Structures are given as C-alpha cells and as structure tokens.
mmCIF file of C-alpha atoms in Angstrom:
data_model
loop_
_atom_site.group_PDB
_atom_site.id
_atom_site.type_symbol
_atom_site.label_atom_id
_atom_site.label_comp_id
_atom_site.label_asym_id
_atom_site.label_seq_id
_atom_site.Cartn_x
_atom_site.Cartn_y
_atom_site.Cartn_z
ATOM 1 C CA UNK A 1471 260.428 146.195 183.475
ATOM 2 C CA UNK A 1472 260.464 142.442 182.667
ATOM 3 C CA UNK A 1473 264.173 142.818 182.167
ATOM 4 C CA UNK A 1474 265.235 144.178 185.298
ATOM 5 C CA UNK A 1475 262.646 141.250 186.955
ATOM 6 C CA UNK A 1476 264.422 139.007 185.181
ATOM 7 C CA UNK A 1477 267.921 140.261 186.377
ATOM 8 C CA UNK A 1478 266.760 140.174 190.180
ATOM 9 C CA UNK A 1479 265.441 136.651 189.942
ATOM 10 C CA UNK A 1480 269.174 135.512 188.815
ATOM 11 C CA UNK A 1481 271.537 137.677 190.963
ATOM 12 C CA UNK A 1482 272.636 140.640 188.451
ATOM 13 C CA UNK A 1483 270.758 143.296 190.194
ATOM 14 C CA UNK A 1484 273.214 145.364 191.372
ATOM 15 C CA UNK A 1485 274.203 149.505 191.652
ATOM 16 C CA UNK A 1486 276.475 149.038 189.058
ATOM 17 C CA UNK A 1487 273.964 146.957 186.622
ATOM 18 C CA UNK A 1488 271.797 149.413 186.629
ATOM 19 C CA UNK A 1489 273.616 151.669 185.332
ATOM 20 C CA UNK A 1490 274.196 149.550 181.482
ATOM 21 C CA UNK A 1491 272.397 149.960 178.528
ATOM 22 C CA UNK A 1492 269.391 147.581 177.976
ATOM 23 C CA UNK A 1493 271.724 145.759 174.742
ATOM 24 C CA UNK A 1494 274.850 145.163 178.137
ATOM 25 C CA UNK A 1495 271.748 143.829 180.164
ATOM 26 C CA UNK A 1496 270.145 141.796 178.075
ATOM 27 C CA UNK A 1497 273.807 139.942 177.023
ATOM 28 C CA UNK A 1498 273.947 139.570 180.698
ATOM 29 C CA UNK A 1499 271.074 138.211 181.340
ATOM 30 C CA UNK A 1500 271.546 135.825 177.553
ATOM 31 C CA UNK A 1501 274.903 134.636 179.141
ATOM 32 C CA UNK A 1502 273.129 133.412 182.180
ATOM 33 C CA UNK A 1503 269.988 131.560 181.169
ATOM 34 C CA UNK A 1504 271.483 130.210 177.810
ATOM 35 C CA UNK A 1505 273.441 127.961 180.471
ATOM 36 C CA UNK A 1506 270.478 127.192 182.319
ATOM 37 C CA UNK A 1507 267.845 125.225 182.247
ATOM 38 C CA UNK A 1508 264.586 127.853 183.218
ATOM 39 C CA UNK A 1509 260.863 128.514 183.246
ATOM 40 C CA UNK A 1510 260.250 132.106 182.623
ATOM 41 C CA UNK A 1511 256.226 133.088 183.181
ATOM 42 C CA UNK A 1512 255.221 136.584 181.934
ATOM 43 C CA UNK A 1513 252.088 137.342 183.709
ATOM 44 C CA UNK A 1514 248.900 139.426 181.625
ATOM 45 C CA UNK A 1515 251.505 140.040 178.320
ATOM 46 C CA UNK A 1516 249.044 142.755 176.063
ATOM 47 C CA UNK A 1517 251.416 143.477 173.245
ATOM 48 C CA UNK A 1518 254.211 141.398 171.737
ATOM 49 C CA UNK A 1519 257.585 141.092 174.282
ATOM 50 C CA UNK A 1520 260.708 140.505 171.679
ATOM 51 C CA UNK A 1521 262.553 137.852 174.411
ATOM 52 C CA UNK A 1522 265.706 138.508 171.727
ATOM 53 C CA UNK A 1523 265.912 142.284 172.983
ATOM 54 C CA UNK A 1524 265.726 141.117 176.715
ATOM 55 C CA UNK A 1525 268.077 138.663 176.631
ATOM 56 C CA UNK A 1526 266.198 135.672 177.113
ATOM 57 C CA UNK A 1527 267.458 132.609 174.702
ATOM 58 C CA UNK A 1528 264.517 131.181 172.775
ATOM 59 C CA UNK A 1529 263.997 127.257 174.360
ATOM 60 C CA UNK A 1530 265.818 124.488 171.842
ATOM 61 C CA UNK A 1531 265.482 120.919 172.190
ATOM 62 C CA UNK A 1532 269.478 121.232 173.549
ATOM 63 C CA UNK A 1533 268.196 122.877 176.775
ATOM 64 C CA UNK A 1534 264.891 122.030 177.756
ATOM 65 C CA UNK A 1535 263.606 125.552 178.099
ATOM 66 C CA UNK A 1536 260.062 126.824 178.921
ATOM 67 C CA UNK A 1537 258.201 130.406 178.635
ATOM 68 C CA UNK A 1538 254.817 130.133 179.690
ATOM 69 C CA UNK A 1539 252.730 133.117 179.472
ATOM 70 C CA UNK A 1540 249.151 134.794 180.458
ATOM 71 C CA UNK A 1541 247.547 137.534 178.131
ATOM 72 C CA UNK A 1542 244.011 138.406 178.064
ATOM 73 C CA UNK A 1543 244.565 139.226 174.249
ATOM 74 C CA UNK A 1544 244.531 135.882 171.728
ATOM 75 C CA UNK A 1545 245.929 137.363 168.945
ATOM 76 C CA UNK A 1546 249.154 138.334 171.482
ATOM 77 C CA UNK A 1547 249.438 134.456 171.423
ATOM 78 C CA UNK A 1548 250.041 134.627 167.201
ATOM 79 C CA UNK A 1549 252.720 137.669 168.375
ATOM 80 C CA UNK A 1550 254.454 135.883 170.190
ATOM 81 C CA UNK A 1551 254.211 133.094 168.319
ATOM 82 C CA UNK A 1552 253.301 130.690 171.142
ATOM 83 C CA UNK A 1553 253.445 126.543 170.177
ATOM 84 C CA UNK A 1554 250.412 125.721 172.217
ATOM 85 C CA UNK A 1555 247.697 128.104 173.322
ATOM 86 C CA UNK A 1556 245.684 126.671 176.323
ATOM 87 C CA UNK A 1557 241.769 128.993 177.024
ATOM 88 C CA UNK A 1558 241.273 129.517 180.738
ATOM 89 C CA UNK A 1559 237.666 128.564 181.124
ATOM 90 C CA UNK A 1560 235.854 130.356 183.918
ATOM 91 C CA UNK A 1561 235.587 127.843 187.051
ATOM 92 C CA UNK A 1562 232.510 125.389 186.747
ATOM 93 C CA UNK A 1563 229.462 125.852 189.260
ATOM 94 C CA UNK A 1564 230.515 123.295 192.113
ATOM 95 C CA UNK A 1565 233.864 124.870 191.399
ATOM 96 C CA UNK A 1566 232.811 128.341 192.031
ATOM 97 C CA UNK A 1567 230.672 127.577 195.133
ATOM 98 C CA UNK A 1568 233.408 126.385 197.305
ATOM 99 C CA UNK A 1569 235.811 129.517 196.263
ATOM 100 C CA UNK A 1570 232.795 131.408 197.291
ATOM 101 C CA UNK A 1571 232.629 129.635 200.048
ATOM 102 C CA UNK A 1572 236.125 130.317 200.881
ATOM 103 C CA UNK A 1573 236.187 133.735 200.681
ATOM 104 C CA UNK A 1574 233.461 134.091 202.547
ATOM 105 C CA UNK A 1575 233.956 131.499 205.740
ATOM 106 C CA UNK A 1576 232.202 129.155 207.336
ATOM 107 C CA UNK A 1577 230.833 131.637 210.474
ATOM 108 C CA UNK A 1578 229.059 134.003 208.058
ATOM 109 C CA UNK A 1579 227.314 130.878 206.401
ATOM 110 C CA UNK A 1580 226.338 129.222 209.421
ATOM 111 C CA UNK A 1581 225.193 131.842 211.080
ATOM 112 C CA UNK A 1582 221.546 131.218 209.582
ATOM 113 C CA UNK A 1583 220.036 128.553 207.418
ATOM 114 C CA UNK A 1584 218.385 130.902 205.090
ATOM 115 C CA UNK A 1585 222.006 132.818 204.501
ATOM 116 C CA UNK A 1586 222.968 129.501 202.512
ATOM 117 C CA UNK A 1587 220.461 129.649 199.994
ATOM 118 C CA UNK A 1588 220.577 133.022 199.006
ATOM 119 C CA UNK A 1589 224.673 132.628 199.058
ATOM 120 C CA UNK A 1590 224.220 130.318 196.515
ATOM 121 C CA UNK A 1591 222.112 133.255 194.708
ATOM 122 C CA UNK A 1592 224.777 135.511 194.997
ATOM 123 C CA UNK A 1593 228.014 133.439 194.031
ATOM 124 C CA UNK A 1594 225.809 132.139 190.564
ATOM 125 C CA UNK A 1595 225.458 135.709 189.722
ATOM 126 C CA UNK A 1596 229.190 135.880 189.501
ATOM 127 C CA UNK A 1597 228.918 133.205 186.615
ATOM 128 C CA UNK A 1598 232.469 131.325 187.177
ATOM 129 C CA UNK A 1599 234.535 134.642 187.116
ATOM 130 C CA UNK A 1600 237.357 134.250 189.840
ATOM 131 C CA UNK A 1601 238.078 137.744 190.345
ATOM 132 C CA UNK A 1602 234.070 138.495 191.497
ATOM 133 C CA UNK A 1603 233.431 135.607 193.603
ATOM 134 C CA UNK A 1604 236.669 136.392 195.599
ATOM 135 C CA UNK A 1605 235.782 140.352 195.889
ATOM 136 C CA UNK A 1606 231.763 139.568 196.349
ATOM 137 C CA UNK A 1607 232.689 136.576 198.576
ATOM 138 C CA UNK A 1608 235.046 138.667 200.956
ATOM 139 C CA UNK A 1609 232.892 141.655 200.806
ATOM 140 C CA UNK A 1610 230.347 139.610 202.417
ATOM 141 C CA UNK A 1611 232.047 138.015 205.172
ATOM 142 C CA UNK A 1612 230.881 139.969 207.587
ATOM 143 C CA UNK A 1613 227.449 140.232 206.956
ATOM 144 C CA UNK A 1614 225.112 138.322 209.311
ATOM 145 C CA UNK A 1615 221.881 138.706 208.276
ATOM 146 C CA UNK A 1616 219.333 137.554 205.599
ATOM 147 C CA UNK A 1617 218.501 141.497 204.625
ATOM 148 C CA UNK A 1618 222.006 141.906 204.057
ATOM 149 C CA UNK A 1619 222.576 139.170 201.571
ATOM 150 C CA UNK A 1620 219.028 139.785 200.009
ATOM 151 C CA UNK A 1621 220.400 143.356 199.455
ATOM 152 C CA UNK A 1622 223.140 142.156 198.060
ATOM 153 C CA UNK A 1623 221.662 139.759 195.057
ATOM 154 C CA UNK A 1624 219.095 143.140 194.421
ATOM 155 C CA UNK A 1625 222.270 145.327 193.724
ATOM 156 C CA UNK A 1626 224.207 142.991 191.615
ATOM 157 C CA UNK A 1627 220.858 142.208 189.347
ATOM 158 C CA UNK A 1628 220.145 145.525 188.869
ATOM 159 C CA UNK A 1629 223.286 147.772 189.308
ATOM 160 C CA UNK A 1630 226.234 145.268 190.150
ATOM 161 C CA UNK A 1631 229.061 148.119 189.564
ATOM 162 C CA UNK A 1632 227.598 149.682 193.016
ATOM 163 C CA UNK A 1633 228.602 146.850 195.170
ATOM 164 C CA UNK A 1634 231.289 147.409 197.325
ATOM 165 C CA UNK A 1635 234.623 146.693 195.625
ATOM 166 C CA UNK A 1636 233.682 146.137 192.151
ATOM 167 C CA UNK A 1637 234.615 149.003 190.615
ATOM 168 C CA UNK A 1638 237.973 148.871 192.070
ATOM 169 C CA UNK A 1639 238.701 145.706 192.274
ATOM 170 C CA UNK A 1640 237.220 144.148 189.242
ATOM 171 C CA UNK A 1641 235.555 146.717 186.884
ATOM 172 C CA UNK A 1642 238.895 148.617 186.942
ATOM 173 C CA UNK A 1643 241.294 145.996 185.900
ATOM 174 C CA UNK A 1644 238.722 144.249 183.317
ATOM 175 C CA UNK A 1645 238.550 147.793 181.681
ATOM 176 C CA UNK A 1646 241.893 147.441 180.804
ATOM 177 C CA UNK A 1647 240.572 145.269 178.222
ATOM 178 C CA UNK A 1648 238.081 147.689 176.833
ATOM 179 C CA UNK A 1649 240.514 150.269 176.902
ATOM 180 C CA UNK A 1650 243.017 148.906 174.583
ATOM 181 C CA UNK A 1651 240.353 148.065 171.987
ATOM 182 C CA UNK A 1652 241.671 149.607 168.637
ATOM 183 C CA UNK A 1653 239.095 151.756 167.522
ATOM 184 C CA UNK A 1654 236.402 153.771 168.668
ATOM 185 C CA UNK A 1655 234.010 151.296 166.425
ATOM 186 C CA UNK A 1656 235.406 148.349 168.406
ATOM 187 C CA UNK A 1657 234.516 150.073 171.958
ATOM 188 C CA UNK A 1658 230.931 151.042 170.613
ATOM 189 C CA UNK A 1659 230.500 148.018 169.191
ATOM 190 C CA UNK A 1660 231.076 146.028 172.641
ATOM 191 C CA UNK A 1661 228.939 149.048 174.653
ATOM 192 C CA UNK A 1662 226.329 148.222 172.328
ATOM 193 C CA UNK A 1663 225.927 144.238 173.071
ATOM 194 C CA UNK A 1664 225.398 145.434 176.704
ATOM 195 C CA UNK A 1665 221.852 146.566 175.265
ATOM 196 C CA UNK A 1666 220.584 143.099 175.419
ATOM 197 C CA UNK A 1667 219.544 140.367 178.043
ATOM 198 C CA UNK A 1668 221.702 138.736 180.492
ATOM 199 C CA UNK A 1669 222.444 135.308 178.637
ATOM 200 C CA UNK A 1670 221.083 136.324 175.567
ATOM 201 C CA UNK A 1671 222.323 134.433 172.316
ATOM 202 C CA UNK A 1672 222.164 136.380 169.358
ATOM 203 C CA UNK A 1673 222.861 135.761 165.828
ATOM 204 C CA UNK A 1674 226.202 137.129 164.083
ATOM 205 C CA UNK A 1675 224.773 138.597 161.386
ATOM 206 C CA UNK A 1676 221.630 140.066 163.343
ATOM 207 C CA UNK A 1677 223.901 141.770 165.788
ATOM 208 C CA UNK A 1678 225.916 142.999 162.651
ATOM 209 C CA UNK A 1679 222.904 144.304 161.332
ATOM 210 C CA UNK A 1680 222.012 146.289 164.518
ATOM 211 C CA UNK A 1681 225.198 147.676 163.638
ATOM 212 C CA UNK A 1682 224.681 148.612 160.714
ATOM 213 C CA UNK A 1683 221.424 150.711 161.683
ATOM 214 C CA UNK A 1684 223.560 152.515 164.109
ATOM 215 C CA UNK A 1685 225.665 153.578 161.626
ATOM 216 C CA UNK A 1686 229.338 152.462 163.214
ATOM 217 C CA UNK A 1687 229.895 151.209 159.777
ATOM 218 C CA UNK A 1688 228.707 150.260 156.581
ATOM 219 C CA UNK A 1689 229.498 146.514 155.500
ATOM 220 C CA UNK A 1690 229.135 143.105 156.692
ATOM 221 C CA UNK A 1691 232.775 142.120 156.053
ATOM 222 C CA UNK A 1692 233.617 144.645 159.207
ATOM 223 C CA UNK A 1693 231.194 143.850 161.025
ATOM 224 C CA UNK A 1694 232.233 139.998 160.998
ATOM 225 C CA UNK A 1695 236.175 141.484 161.727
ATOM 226 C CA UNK A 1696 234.544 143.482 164.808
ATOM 227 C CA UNK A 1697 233.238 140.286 166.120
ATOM 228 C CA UNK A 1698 236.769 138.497 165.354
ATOM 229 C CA UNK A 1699 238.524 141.172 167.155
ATOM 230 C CA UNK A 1700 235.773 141.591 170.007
ATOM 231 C CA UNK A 1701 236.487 137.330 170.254
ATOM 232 C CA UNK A 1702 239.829 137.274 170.493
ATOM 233 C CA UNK A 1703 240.010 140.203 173.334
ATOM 234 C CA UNK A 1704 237.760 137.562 174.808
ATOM 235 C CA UNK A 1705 234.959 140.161 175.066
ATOM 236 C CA UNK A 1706 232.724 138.376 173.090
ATOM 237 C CA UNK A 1707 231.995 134.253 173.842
ATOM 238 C CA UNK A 1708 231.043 132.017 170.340
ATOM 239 C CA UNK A 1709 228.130 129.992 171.829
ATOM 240 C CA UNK A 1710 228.375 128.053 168.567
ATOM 241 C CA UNK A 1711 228.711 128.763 164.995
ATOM 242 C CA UNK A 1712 226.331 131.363 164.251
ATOM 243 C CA UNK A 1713 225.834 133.053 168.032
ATOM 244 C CA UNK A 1714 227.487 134.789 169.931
ATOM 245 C CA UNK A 1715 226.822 135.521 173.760
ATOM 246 C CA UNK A 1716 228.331 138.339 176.250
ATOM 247 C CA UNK A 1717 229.803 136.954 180.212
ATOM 248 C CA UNK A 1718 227.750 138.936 182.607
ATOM 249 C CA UNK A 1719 229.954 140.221 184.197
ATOM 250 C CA UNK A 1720 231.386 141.868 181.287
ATOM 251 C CA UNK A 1721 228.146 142.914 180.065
ATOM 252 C CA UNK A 1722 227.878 144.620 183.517
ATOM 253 C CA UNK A 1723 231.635 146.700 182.459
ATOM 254 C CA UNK A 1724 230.467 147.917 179.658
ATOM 255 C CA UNK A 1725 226.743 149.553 181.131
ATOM 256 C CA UNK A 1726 229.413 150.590 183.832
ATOM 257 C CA UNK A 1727 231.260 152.120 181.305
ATOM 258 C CA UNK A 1728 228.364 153.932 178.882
ATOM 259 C CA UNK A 1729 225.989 154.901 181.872
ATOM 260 C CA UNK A 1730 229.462 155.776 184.287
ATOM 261 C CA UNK A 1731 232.046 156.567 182.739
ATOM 262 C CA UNK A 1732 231.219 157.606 179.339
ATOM 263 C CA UNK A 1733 227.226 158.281 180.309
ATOM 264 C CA UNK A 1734 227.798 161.968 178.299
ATOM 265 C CA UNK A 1735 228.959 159.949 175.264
ATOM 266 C CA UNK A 1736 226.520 156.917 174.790
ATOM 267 C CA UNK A 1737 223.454 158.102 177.116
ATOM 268 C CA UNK A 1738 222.467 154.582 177.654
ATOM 269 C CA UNK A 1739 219.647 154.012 179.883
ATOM 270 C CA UNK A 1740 219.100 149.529 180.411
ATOM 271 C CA UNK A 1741 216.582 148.172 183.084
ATOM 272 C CA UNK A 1742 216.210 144.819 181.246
ATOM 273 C CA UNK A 1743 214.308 142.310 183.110
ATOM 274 C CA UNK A 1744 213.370 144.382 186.543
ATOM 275 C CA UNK A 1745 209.676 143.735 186.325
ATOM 276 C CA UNK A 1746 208.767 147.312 185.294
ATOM 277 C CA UNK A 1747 204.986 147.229 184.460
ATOM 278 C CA UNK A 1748 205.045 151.470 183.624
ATOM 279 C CA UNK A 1749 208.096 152.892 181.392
ATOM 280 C CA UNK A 1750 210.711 154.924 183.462
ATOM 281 C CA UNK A 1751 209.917 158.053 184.383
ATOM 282 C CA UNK A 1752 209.146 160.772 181.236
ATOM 283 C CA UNK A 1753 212.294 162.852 182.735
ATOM 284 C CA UNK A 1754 214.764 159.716 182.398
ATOM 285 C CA UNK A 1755 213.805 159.730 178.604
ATOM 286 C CA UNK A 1756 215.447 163.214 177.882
ATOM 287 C CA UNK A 1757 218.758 163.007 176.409
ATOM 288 C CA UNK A 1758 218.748 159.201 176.183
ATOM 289 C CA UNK A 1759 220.162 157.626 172.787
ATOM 290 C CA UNK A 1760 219.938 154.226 173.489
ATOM 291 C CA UNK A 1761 217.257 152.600 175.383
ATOM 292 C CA UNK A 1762 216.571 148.821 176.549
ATOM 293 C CA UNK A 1763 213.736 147.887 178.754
ATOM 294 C CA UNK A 1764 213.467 144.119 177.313
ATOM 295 C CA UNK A 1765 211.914 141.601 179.284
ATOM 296 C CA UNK A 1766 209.330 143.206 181.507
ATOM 297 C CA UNK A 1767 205.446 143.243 181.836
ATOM 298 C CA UNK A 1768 204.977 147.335 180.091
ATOM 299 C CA UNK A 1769 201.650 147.177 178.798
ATOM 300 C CA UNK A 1770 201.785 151.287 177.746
ATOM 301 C CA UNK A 1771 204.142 153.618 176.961
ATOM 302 C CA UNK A 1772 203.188 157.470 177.655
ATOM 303 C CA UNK A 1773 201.660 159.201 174.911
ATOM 304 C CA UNK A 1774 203.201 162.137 175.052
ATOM 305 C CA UNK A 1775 207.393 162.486 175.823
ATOM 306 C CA UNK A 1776 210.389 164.119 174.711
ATOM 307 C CA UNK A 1777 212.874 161.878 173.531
ATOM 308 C CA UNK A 1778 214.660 163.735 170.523
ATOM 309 C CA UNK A 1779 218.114 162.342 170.805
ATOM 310 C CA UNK A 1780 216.507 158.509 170.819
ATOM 311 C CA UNK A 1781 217.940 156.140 168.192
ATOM 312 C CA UNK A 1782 217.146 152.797 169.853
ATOM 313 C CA UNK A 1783 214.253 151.277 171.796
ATOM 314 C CA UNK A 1784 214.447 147.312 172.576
ATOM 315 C CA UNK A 1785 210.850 147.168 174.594
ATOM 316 C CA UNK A 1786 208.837 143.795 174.783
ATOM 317 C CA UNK A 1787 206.991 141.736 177.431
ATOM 318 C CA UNK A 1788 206.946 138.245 178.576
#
C-alpha cells in the first residue's frame, strides 16, 4: 500500500506500472527519490516498514532526506530504528477548551449562560484527547439546552461508550491498540486496570501483585515486562517512578471492551464513584467475576446473594 502511495505522489502510477513486481517498483521508485531531495511521512506505522524493500533510499548527509513517522506503538520507533523519537502529549486544558470550543461553535455556547459552564464540564472529561473533544464537541453542536448538556456529562461519567459517536469514532480506532496486544495476558492485564478509579495512581508492584492473585501469571519479573509492554503501547502512563496511572478515556475502552464486547469473557461489572449508598441489585451479582464499586457511601452489603463465579470485590466508602 505505502508503495503504490508513494508511486502516485511522484508520477509512476500508471496501467502499465501496475502491472511490475514490487522488486521493478520499488527500483522505480529508488531511481526517483535517490535524486531528490524528499520528506516522506508514514502516518499510524504498527509494525516495522523495511523502506529498502519499497524503494525508498535511506536519508545521507549527501541529500538532505527526511522520513518522519506516527505510530501509536514505541517500540515500532526501536524497529525502525528512528534517530529522534518525539511523545505527542495530549493537548493542555486551555488548549483543549478552545478545540472544544471549535467543534462545537459559538451559537450553541451562547445560546445560554449556564451552557458554558457545564461545556467546560464536558470538554475536561475528555482529559486532552483530540479525537473525543472533536467527536463530543461536534456531537453537541446542536444541542440548545441545559438538560441536554447535563445529560451529556451524566453519560460520559457513568457509561461514556453510549454517547453518540464514541464507539465509532473513537472506541473503534483506539481498540486497534488493544487488539494488537501480544498476548491474551497483556489484554487482561490492561482490562484489569479499568477496575480502579478514574485518576487513580497505583503502585507497580501493587498492581503486579493484583496480578498475581488473579492468576495471569506467576512472577514479578513478568509482571514488570507487562507494564513495559502495556507503556510502550502507550496504554499505560508512568506518573513517576513507582506509579503508574490509566488516561480516562482509555480506561473507558477497556470497560467498553470487558462489559461490551468481551462481557461473556471477563463479566466485569464497575460503578466506581456513582454515589451508590445500597450494592447493585442481588440479580446483577450472578455471573459477575470481577466487581468494583470503589468510592461510594455503601454502608451494607446483602446478607444473603449468589455470587459463585466472584473472584474480585474492590468496595470502600469515602
């Protein structure tokens, strides 16, 4: 695919080049750009391109070549063997409010003074991440009222993959990510983080020991290569040394994924800081595995349920 891109953007497509073998295209396309000065950007690279095979010349100090490329996958940068590896931070608040802003237009945010505030709500729930405030922002351009956007922040606290356009349009493309994890261990790993708070900051070797307990494997050198792997798919964020934290909107893929997707697999049932003051509802508890109701005000659990299947229950109060 890249090669034929590459042999539209300098004039060989034709009915004829078509036709060649991919070693005739690539000298082609070698015997083009190795007399040209050029900036080649691959766009969301997940596995190792060999240039060589395509025909693209590697840059040399002769010809002041560049190849710039995006991947969503760090250790594709070590693959590739890329000279300078530059992190795309998610955008900063102010940052983030005016793309908001953007996508949602001046008309819907003037239409009433309280709109504004609880736009404000809506775009921090997105925490930086381009791709939601542009489909959350233009999903709510046309709606006028306070209710609406007081709806809105209510679904994307408590179920964010029902809001219009996030499965499609964001949850869909970031699970590309999940999917090409390498192991099953990996993906259960990652489902398993979603268990905890929004924001939450937990220690390396605590959430390796969770691990542990679930059985996904049995010693601390793996789990500390999980996390490395789970890092460098940028899955996982290093808040410093020793913790490690989860984007929300991540977080919010992966209990898409277990309670969605793959809710016959994982049986995950999360309602983490809802204000529940009574447990869910004894019939919710049946076939459940993994449970989290952290973070509300449940004074009482029922004394009598049916929960045979249950291998984790995260339950405190504030």
């Amino acid at each position: 695919m890249i090669q034929e891109t590459i042999g539209k953007k300098i004039g060989l497509w034709d009915d004829s080049w078509k036709t060649k073998r991919l070693e005739e295209k690539a000298l082609d396309i070698f015997k083009v750009l190795s007399q040209k000065r050029f900036l080649l950007l691959p766009d969301d690279i997940w596995k190792r391109v060999d240039l060589i095979k395509v025909g693209v010349p590697l840059p040399s100090t002769k010809i002041s070549s560049k190849i710039v490329f995006t991947t969503r996958f760090n250790e594709v940068c070590g693959h590739m063997e890329a000279h300078k590896q530059f992190k795309v931070e998610c955008l900063a608040p102010e940052e983030a409010w005016k793309l908001f802003q953007m996508k949602v237009g001046r008309e819907t945010l003037d239409n009433d003074p309280d709109i504004l505030q609880v736009a404000k709500l809506v775009a921090k729930e997105c925490d930086g991440l381009p791709l939601a405030l542009i489909t959350i922002g233009r999903a709510m351009a046309c709606k006028k009222t306070v209710e609406e956007w007081n709806h809105a922040i209510q679904v994307l606290m408590e179920l964010a993959f029902k809001f219009s356009g996030m499965d499609e349009e964001v949850y869909s493309i970031l699970k590309f990510s999940y999917d090409s994890l390498a192991s099953d261990t990996l993906r259960s790993c990652l489902l398993y983080r979603s268990l905890f708070l929004e924001d939450y900051k937990i220690e390396k070797r605590g959430l390796i020991d969770f691990w542990i307990g679930e059985g996904f494997f049995g010693e601390y050198e793996t789990g500390y290569s999980i996390i490395g792997d789970l890092l460098r798919a940028c899955l996982l964020e290093e808040e410093d040394d020793d913790r490690l934290k989860i984007h929300d909107v991540i977080r919010d893929i992966a209990l898409w994924i277990a309670c969605e997707i793959e809710k016959e697999k994982g049986k995950l049932l999360v309602q983490t800081s809802v204000g529940l003051t009574e447990a869910p509802e004894i019939e919710k508890w049946e076939g459940v595995k993994r449970m989290s109701l952290m973070e509300n005000q449940i004074e009482n659990l029922p004394e009598t349920f049916s929960c045979p299947h249950l291998s984790t229950l995260f339950l405190n109060k504030k």
